XYZ file of N, CA and C in Angstrom:
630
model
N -11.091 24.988 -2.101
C -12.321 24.388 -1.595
C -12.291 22.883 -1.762
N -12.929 22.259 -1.167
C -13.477 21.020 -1.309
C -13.346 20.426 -2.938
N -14.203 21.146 -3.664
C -14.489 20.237 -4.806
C -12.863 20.409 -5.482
N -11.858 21.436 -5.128
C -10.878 21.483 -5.667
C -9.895 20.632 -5.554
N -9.885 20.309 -4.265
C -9.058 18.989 -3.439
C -9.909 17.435 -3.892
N -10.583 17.657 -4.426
C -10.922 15.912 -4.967
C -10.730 15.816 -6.062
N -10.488 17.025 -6.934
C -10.133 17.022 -8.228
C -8.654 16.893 -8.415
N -8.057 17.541 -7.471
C -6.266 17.128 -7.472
C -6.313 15.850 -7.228
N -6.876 14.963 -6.124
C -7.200 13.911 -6.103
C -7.032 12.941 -7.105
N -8.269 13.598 -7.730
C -8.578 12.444 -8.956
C -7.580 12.299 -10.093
N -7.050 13.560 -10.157
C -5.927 13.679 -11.173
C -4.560 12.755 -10.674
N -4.217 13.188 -9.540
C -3.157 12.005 -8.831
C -3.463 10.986 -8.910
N -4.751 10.410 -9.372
C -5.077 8.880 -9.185
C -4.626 8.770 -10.631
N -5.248 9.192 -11.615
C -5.275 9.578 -13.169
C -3.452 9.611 -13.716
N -2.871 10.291 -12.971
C -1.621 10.040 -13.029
C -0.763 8.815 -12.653
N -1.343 8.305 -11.812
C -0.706 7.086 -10.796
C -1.317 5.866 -12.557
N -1.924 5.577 -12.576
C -2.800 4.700 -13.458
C -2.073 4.915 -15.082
N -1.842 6.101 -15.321
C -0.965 6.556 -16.457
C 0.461 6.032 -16.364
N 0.933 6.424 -15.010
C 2.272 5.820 -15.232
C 2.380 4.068 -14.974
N 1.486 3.493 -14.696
C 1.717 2.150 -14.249
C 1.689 1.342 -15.960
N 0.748 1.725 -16.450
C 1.018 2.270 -18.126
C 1.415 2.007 -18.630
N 2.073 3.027 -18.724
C 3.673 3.477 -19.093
C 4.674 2.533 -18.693
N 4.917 2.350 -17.774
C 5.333 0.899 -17.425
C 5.703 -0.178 -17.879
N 4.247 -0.491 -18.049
C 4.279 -2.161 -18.849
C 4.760 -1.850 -19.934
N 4.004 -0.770 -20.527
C 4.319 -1.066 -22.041
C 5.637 -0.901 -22.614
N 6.252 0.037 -21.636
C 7.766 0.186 -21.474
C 8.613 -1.416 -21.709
N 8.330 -1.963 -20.604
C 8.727 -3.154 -20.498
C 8.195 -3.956 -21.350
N 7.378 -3.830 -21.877
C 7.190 -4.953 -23.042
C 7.610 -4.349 -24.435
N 7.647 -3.271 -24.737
C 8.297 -2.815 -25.823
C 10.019 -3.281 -25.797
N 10.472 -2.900 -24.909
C 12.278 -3.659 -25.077
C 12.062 -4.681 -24.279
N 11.166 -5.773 -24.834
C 11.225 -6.757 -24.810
C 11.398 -7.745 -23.624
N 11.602 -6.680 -22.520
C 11.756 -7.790 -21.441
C 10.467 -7.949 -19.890
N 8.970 -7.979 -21.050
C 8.227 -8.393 -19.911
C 8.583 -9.363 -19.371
N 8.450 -9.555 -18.519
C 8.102 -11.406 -17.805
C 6.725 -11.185 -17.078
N 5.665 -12.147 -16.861
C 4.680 -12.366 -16.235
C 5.129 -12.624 -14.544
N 6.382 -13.253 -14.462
C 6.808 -13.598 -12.954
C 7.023 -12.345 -12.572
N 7.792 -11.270 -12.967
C 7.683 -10.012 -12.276
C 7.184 -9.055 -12.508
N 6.192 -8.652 -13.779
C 6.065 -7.474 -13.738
C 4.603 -6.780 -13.825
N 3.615 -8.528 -13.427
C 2.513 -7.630 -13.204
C 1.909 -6.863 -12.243
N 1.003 -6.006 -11.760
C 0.839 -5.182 -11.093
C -0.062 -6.054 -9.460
N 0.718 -7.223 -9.316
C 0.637 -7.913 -8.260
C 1.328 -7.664 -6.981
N 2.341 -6.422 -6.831
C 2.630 -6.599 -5.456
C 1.818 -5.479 -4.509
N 1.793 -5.391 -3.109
C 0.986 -4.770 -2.194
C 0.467 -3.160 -3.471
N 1.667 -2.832 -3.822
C 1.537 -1.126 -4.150
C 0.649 -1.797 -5.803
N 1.118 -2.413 -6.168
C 0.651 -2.682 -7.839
C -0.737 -3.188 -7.034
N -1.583 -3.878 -6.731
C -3.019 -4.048 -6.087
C -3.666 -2.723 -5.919
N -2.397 -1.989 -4.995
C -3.074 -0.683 -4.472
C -3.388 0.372 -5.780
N -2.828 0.505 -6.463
C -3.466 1.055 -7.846
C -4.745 1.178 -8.201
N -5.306 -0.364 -8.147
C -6.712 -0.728 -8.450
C -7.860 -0.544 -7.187
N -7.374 -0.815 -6.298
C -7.605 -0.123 -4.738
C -7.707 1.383 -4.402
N -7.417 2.085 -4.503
C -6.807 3.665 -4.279
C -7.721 4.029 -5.355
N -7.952 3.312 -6.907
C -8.706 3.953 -7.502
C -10.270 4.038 -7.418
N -10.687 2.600 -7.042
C -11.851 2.608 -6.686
C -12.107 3.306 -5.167
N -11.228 3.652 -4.214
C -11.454 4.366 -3.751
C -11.669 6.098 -3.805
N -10.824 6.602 -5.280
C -10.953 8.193 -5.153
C -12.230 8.364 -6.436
N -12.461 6.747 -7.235
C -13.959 7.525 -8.150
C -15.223 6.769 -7.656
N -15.383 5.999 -6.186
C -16.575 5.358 -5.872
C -16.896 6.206 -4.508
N -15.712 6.683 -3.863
C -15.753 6.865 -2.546
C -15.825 6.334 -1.663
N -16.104 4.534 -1.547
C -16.399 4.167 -0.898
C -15.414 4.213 0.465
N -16.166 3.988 1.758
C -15.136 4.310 2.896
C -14.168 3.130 3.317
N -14.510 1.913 3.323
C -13.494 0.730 3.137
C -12.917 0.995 2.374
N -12.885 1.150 1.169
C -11.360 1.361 0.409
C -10.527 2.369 0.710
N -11.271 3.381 0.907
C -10.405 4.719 1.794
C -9.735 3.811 2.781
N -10.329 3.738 3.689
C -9.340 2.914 5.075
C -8.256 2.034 4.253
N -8.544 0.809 3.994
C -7.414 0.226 3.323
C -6.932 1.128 2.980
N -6.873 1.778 1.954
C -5.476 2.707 1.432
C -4.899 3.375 2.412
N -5.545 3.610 3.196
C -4.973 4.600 4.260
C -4.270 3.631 5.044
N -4.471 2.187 5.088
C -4.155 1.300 6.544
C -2.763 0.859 5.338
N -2.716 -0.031 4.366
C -1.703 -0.644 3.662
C -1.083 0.260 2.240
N -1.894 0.970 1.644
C -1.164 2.065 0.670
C -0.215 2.649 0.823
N -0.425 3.612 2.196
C 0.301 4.411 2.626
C 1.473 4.012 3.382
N 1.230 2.827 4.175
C 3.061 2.303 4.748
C 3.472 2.243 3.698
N 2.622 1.056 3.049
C 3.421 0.246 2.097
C 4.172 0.807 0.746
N 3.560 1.878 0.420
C 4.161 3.168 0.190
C 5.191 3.651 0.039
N 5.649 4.394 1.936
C 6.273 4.946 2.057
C 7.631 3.822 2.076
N 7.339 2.752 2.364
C 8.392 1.828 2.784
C 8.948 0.998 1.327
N 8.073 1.372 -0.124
C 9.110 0.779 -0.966
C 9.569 1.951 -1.396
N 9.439 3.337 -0.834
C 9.992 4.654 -1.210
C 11.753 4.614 -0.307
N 11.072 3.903 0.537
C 12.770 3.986 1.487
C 13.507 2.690 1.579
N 12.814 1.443 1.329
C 13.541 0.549 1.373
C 13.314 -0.196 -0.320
N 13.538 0.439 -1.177
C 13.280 -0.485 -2.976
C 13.697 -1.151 -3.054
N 13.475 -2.339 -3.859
C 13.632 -3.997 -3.706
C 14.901 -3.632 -5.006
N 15.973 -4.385 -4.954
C 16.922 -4.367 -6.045
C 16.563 -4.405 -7.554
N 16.851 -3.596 -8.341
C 16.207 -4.298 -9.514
C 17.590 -4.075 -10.961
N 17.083 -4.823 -12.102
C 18.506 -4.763 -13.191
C 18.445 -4.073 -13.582
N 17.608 -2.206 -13.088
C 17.771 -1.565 -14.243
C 18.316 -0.692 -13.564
N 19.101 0.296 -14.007
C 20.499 2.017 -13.576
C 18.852 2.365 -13.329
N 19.751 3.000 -12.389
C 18.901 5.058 -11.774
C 18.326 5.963 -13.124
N 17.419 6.915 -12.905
C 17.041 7.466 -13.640
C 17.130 6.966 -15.042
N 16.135 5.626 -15.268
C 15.966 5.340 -16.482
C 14.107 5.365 -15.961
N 13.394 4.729 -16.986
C 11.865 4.978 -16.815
C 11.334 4.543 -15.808
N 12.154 2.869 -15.890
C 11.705 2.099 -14.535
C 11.499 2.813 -13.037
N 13.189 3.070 -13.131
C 13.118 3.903 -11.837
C 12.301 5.031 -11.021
N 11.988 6.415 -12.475
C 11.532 7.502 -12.194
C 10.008 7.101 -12.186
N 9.501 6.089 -12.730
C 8.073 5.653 -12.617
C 7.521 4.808 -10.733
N 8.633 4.165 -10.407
C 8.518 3.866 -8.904
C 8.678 5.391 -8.214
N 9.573 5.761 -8.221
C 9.590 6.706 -7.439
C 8.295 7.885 -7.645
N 7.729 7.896 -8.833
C 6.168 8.663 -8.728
C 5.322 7.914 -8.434
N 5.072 6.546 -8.793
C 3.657 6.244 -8.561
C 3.857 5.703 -6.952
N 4.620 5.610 -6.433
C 4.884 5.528 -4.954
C 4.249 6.240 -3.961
N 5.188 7.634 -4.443
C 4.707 9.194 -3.761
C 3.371 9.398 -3.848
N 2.793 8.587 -5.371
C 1.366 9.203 -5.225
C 0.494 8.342 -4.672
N 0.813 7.162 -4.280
C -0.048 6.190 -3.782
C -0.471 6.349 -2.095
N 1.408 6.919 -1.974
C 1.502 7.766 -0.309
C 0.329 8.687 -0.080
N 0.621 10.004 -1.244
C -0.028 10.868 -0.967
C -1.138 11.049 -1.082
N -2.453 10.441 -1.743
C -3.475 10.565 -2.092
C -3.713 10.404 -0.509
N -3.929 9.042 0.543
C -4.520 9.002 1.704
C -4.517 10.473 2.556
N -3.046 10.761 2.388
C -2.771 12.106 3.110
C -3.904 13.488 2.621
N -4.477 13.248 1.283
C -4.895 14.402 0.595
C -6.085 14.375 1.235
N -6.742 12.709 1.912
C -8.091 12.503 2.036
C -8.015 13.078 3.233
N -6.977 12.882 4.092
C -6.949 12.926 5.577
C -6.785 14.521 5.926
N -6.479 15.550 4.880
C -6.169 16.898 5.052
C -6.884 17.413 4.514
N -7.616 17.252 3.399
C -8.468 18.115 2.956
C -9.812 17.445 2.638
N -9.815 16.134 2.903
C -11.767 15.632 2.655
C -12.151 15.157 3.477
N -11.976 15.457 5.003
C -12.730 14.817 6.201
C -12.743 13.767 6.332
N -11.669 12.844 6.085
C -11.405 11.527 6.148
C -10.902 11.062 7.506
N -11.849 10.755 8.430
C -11.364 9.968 9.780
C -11.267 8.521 10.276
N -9.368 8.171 9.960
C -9.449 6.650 10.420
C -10.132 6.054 11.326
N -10.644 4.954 11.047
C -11.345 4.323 11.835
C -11.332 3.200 12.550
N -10.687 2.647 13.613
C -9.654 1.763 13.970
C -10.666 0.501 14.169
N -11.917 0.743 14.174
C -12.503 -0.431 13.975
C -12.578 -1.118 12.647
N -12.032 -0.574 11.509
C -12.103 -0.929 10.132
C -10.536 -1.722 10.259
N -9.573 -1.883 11.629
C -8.601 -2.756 10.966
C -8.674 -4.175 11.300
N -9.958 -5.041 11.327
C -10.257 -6.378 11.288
C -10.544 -6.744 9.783
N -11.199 -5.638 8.863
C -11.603 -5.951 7.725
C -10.847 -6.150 6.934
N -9.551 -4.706 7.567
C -8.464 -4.677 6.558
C -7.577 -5.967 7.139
N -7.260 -6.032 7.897
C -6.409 -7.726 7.679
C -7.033 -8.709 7.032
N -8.109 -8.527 7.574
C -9.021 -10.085 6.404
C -8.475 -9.677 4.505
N -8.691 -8.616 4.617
C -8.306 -8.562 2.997
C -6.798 -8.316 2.684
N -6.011 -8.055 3.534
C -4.585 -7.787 3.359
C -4.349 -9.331 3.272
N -4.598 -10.410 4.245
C -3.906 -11.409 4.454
C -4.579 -12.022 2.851
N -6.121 -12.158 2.949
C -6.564 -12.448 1.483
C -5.397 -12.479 0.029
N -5.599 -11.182 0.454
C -4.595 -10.593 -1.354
C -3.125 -11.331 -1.222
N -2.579 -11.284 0.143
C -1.245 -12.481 0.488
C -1.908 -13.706 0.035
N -2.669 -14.786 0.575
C -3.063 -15.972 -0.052
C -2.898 -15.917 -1.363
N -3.922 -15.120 -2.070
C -4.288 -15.199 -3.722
C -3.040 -15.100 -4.191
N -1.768 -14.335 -3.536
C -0.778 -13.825 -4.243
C 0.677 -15.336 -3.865
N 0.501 -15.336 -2.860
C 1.191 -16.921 -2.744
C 0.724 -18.149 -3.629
N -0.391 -18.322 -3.657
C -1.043 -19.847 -4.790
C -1.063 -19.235 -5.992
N -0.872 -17.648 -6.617
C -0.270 -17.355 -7.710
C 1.297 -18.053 -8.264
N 1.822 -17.427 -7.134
C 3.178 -17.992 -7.122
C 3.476 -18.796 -7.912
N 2.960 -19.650 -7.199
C 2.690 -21.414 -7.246
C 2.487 -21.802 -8.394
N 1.227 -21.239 -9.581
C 0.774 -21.713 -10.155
C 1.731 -20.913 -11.390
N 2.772 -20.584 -11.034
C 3.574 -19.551 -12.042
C 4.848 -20.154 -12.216
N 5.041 -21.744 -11.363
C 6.158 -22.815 -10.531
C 7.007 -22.119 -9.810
N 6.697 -21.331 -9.363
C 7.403 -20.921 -7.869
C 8.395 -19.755 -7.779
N 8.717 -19.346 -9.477
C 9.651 -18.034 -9.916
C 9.344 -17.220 -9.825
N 8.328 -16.666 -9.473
C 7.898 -15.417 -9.056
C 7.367 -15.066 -7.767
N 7.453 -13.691 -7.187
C 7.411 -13.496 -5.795
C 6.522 -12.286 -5.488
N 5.168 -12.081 -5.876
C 4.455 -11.426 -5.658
C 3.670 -11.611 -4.315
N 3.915 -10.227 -3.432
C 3.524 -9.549 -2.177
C 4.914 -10.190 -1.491
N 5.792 -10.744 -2.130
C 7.212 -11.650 -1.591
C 7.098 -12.233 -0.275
N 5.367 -13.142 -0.462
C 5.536 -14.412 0.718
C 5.857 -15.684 -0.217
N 6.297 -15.300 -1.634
C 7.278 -16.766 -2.176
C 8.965 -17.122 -1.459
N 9.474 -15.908 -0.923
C 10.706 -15.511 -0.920
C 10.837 -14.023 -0.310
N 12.316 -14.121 0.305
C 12.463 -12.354 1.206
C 13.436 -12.406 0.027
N 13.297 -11.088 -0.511
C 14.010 -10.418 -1.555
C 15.204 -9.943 -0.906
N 16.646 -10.078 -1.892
C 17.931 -9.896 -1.007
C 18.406 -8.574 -0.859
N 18.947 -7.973 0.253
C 19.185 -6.393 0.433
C 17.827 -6.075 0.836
N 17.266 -6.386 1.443
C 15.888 -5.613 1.490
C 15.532 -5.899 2.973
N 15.007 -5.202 3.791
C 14.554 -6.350 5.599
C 13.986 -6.956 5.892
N 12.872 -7.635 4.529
C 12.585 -8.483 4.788
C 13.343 -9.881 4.927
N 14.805 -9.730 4.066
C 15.486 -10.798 4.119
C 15.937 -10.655 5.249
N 16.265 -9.763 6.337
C 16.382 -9.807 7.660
C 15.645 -10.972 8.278
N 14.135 -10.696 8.001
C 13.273 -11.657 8.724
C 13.478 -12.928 8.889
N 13.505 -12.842 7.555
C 14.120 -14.369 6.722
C 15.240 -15.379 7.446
N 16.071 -14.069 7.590
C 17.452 -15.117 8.049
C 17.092 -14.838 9.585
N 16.035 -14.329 10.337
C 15.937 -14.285 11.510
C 15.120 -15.317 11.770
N 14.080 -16.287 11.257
C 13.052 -17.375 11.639
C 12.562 -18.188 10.597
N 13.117 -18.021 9.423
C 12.913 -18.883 7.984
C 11.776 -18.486 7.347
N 12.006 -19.592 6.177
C 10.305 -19.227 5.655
C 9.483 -20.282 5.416
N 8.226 -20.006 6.100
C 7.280 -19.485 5.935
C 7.052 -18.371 6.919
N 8.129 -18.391 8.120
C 7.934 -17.910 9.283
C 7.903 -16.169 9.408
N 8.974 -15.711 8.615
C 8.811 -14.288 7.852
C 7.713 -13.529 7.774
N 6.862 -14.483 7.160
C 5.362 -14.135 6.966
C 4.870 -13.434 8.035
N 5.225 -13.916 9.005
C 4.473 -13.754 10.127
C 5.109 -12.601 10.845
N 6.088 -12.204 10.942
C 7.013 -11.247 11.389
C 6.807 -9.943 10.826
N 6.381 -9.844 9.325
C 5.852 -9.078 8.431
C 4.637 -8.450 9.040
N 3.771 -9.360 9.315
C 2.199 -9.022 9.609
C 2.392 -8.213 10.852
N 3.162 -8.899 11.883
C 4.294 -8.370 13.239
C 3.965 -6.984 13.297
N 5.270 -6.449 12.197
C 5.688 -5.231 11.868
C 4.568 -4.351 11.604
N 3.904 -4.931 10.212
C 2.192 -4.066 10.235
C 1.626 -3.789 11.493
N 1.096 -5.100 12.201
C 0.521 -4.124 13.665
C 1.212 -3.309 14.202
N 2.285 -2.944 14.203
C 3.371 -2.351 14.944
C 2.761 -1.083 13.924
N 2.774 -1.040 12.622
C 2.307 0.277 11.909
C 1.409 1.068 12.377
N 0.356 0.147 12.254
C -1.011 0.401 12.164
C -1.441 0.403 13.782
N -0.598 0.749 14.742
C -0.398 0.890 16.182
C -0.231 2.443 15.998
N 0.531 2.793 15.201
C 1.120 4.107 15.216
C -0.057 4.893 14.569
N -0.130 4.689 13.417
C -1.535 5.187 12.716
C -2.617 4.954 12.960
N -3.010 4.669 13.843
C -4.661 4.267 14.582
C -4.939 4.692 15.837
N -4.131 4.822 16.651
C -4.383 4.791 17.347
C -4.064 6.180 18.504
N -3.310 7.369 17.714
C -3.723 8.496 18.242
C -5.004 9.027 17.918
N -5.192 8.904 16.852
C -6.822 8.962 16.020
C -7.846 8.323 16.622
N -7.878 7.123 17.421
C -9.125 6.482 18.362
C -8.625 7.446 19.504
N -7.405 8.110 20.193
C -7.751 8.660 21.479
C -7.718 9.961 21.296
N -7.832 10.095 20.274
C -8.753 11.909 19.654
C -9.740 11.673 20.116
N -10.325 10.776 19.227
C -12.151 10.317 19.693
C -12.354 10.587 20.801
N -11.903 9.497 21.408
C -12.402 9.004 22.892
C -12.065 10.243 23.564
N -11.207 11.027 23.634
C -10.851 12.342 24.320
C -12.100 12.994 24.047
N -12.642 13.938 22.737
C -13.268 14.178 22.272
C -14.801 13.787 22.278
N -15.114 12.470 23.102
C -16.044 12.257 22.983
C -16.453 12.544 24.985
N -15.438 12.696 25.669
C -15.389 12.780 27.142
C -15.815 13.985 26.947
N -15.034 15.102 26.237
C -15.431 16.386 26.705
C -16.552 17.113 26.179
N -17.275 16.330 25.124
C -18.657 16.343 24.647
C -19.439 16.418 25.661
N -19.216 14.978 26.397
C -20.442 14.534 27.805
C -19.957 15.734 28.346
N -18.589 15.726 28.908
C -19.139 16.685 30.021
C -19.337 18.104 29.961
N -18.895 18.510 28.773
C -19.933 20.038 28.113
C -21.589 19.715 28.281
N -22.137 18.638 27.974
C -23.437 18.755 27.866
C -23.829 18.623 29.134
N -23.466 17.670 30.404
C -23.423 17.607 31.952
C -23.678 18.899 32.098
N -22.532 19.409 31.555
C -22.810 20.907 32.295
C -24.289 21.794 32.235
């Protein structure tokens, strides 16, 4: 039922929040926090705090966001992971690869089992706040002297496609190629869902015509 699927929910959020955690403290116990990389500043580390106030407030903007940037962004450091100094199956690793999946999957849980219908007029809001959290996260950068690369509009990280971009139009220009790609997402995810509607809303009228 219903109340059962918001409770898996909430627990996947509860889990996601546990392991991010786990995490830090990981990393600061052997000693090698750094503030330039390891706070919970990039798209998915935001989405944490995002995703959560979305599964214990409900509110429906945060649903959308998660659903519009959680969920690529998501699936895409699930398939494309940024290099990092630590071996496979140590904590680091097995902690991306869960709180990933669950950041993926929660939108999916809303969209299958809690009547959650994208709403393609909600993606003006969500760029205003996607590009937002890019600003705040670039003049972070900055104010960190420039070694760190959170939401990585400091720098395209190497092995990764965004450094594609990179070496395809420079940087700052990347930036923009990035955002590119998002509409190109959020083309795919929006927009069979508005011509559900609109289908759906034709054969309404003309049931009632009748």
């Amino acid at each position: 039922n219903n109340e059962a699927k918001q409770r898996f929910t909430r627990m996947a959020m509860i889990a996601v929040i546990a392991l991010e955690v786990l995490r830090e403290g990981w990393v600061a116990i052997i000693g090698r926090y750094d503030v330039t990389r390891h706070l919970p500043l990039h798209l998915c580390g935001i989405m944490i705090f995002i995703e959560a106030i979305a599964v214990f407030s409900k509110r429906p903007f945060f649903k959308e966001f998660s659903y519009a940037c959680g969920l690529p962004g998501a699936v895409m450091a699930l398939l494309t992971p940024e290099p990092s100094n630590y071996p496979f199956w140590n904590i680091q690793y097995l902690q991306s690869i869960a709180v990933h999946a669950l950041l993926a999957l929660i939108p999916l849980l809303w969209v299958a089992g809690d009547g959650f219908r994208p709403n393609i007029r909600a993606l003006p809001k969500n760029l205003l706040l996607l590009t937002g959290l890019a600003a705040f996260c670039f003049g972070f950068n900055l104010l960190l002297g420039g070694s760190s690369n959170y939401m990585f509009v400091h720098f395209a990280p190497a092995d990764t496609p965004i450094a594609l971009f990179e070496q395809w139009v420079g940087w700052p220009w990347y930036i923009g190629l990035l955002l590119g790609f998002v509409f190109i997402i959020w083309v795919l995810m929006y927009v069979p869902w508005a011509a559900r509607d609109f289908f759906k809303r034709k054969a309404e009228k003309r049931t009632s015509a009748a």
